[in-house]
Amino acid sequence: MLKRKFDKTNLPSRHVTEGPERAPHRSYMYAMGVSDEEIHQPLIGVATCWNEAAPCNISLNRQAQAVKLGVKAASGTPREFTTITVTDGIAMGHEGMRSSLASREAIADTVELTMRGHCYDALVGLAGCDKSLPGMMMAMVRLNTPSVFIYGGSILPGKAPQVDEIPEDFRTRDLTVQDMFEAVGRHQNGTMSDAALDMLERVACPSAGACGGQFTANTMACVSEAIGLALMNSSGMPAPYESRDQYAEASGQAVMNLLEKNIRARDVVTRKSLENAARVVACTGGSTNAGLHLPAIAHEAGIDFFLQDVCDIFRDTPYFVDLKPGGQYVAKDLYDAGGIPVVMKELRKAGLIHEDCMTATGNTIGEELDKIDRVADGRVIYPIENPLTKTGGVVGLKGNLAPEGAIVKVAGIPANHQRFVGPARVFECEEDAFEAVKARGYEEGEVIVIRNEGPAGGPGMREMLSTTAALSGQGMGKKVALITDGRFSGATRGFCVGHVGPEAAQGGPIALIKTGDIITIDAPNGEISVDLSDEELEARKADWKGPRETIYASGALWKYAQLVGATYKGAVTHPGGDAEKHVYMDL
C-alpha cells in the first residue's frame, strides 16, 4: 500500500504529538524508538486481552504483531496495549465466576481509559474469550473511533483415545470443554472411571483458542462479523493456524482505511446491524449470553435494543446451522463450510438481512456478500428453506415469574420437550444446587430454581455450567428443568432458563417462590409462570426479608453490584450513549 499523508488537525493524537508544547510528550515517544515520521502519523491503539490464563487468549499476542504490520503498511503508527480477561472455563463452578461478567465492564472501561489517556486515533481490538469479545466491542462503540475487531480464533476439537475404558459416545465425537464438564457428571454417578476422566482431560482441549462449539465466545465472534465490526470470515479460522495472521494484517490496514474515510464505530453499529447480529445468533443456535451482550453494545450507542427485542428476532429466524452444544459440529467445521458469510447469504435469501449496513471494509454487508461464491453444504449449514427448525435456537420467555423476561436455548431440544411443568425445588445459590445434584437430592420432573445469582445479587451473574453439565452427565438433562436469575454458559444444553428478571435481589418473583410451587416453562408460547395468584405473590412480597447478604462488602465486585442495572437492558454500569455530552473523537 502506498504511503500517504494524514491530516492530524482533527485527530485526537494531535494533543500529544503536535506543536512545541508537546516536546515532553514526544520525548517519551523517542524513548521507545518511535521515529519522527511515525510520531506525526495517526496513532492506532492495538488492544489485546492476551494473558496466560487460558488457551482462548494465548495466541493474541502473536496476532497483534500482524495487526501492527498492517497498520504500518497503511501509514499508521500502532501502539499495542493489553487489558484483563476472566476466562469462564477456569472461573466456572466456584467464586471466581462472579468476576466474569464484571470483567466485561472492566475491559470496556480500561480500553476506553487507555485510548483517552494517550489520545489514540483509531482502535483494532483482539479478544478471545466470552466477555472480552463484547467488552472490546463496547469500548469501540463507546469511543466511536474508527474500529476493527478481530477474534483470536477457536480451539481445535479434541479426540478421545480409542480404548474401552472411555465410554463409546466420547470416543466417537469431537470433544470440547463441554464434554469435560459432562464427564464430571458421569464420574459422579459412577459411569466413568478415574482413569477415563484422566485420559479425557488430557486430550479434550488440544490447542490454543476459545471453546470450540457455538458457545459464547464463538457466538460473539459470529456477532462481530454480522454486526460489521470485523472483516468478513475473519472469525472462523482456528487460533493455531498462523494463516489467521493474514486477517490480522488486513484488519490493521482496514482501520487506516476507515480513519481516512472517517467511518466510525457507530456508523457500523446501528439498530439494523444489531438485528443482523441477532439473526446470526438465532440461526446458529448461539449462546443465550447474546441476549445480555447485544443490549450492552447497543447501550453504548444510545440505542434501546433490549432482551425482548433480541428474542423477537430469534422467534422468526430459522435455525439452520448444526453446531454444538445442541448440534453435532464445532467452529472449525463451520469455517470449513464457508463460515458466517455463507450463513448470512442464506439469511439474505429469505430477506432476513439488512444489506445496507456498513462494515469494517468500508463496504456494505450486501456488497461483501456479493463477493461470496460458496453455498450451504447441507451438512453443517443447511439451506434456509430446509432448516433444522423453523424458529431460532434461542427463545425469550415472559410471565408472572419473569415480568422483565428470561431466555432459554432450545437448539437441539425436540419440540415435544419444549414445554415443562413441575414443582419447584428452590436453592439459594449455585453451590447448594450443585451439592444437591451431586447427591441426587432432587427428583425427576422437578424445576430446579437457583436464585440470588443475578448481576447485583450474586454479585456477578454466574454461569451454571457445572450444575447443568452434571445433570446431563447423570442422564437427567431432559428429565428436569432449571431456572435462574443468573445465566448459563453457551455450552449448556438441556431445558435451562436464565436471565430471569427482575432478579431475586431486586425482589423479583423468583425471590418469592417456594419449593413445591408449580412452574410452567412453555418455550413455543414464550411463557414462564408460577401457579400463584397475584394476591399470593403480593402477600409473599410483603413478607420478603430483602436481598440475601453476600460476602462482597468492598472491592470491585461490591462496586459492580452498586452500579449494575437490569439484566434485560444488558446488565450495564453507566448511563450510555444517551447521556453523553461529547464524542471522544471530536475532543
PDB file of C-alpha atoms in Angstrom, residues 84 86 98-107 109-110 455-456 458-460 550-564 573:
ATOM      1  CA  ILE A  84      -7.670  -8.071  31.519  1.00  0.00           C
ATOM      2  CA  VAL A  86     -11.529 -13.566  33.113  1.00  0.00           C
ATOM      3  CA  ARG A  98     -18.510 -13.832  39.977  1.00  0.00           C
ATOM      4  CA  SER A  99     -15.697 -11.913  38.267  1.00  0.00           C
ATOM      5  CA  SER A 100     -16.694 -12.961  34.763  1.00  0.00           C
ATOM      6  CA  LEU A 101     -19.482 -10.580  33.756  1.00  0.00           C
ATOM      7  CA  ALA A 102     -17.925  -7.752  35.759  1.00  0.00           C
ATOM      8  CA  SER A 103     -14.786  -8.243  33.647  1.00  0.00           C
ATOM      9  CA  ARG A 104     -16.745  -7.211  30.544  1.00  0.00           C
ATOM     10  CA  GLU A 105     -17.241  -3.763  32.070  1.00  0.00           C
ATOM     11  CA  ALA A 106     -13.625  -3.606  33.240  1.00  0.00           C
ATOM     12  CA  ILE A 107     -12.398  -4.417  29.724  1.00  0.00           C
ATOM     13  CA  ASP A 109     -13.539   0.779  30.841  1.00  0.00           C
ATOM     14  CA  THR A 110      -9.806   0.094  30.650  1.00  0.00           C
ATOM     15  CA  PRO A 455     -25.847  -9.266  38.404  1.00  0.00           C
ATOM     16  CA  ALA A 456     -26.369  -7.384  41.678  1.00  0.00           C
ATOM     17  CA  GLY A 458     -24.664 -12.655  43.163  1.00  0.00           C
ATOM     18  CA  PRO A 459     -22.913 -10.397  42.649  1.00  0.00           C
ATOM     19  CA  GLY A 460     -21.707 -11.068  39.131  1.00  0.00           C
ATOM     20  CA  THR A 550     -23.220 -11.527  50.287  1.00  0.00           C
ATOM     21  CA  ILE A 551     -19.612 -11.638  51.422  1.00  0.00           C
ATOM     22  CA  TYR A 552     -18.676  -8.873  48.972  1.00  0.00           C
ATOM     23  CA  ALA A 553     -18.801  -5.712  51.085  1.00  0.00           C
ATOM     24  CA  SER A 554     -15.886  -3.918  49.368  1.00  0.00           C
ATOM     25  CA  GLY A 555     -13.728  -4.131  46.285  1.00  0.00           C
ATOM     26  CA  ALA A 556     -14.526  -4.479  42.593  1.00  0.00           C
ATOM     27  CA  LEU A 557     -17.497  -6.805  42.968  1.00  0.00           C
ATOM     28  CA  TRP A 558     -19.090  -4.555  45.593  1.00  0.00           C
ATOM     29  CA  LYS A 559     -18.651  -1.623  43.243  1.00  0.00           C
ATOM     30  CA  TYR A 560     -20.143  -3.615  40.371  1.00  0.00           C
ATOM     31  CA  ALA A 561     -23.178  -4.593  42.467  1.00  0.00           C
ATOM     32  CA  GLN A 562     -23.854  -0.931  43.320  1.00  0.00           C
ATOM     33  CA  LEU A 563     -23.756   0.173  39.689  1.00  0.00           C
ATOM     34  CA  VAL A 564     -25.176  -2.674  37.630  1.00  0.00           C
ATOM     35  CA  THR A 573     -22.985   0.028  34.699  1.00  0.00           C
TER      36      THR A 573
END
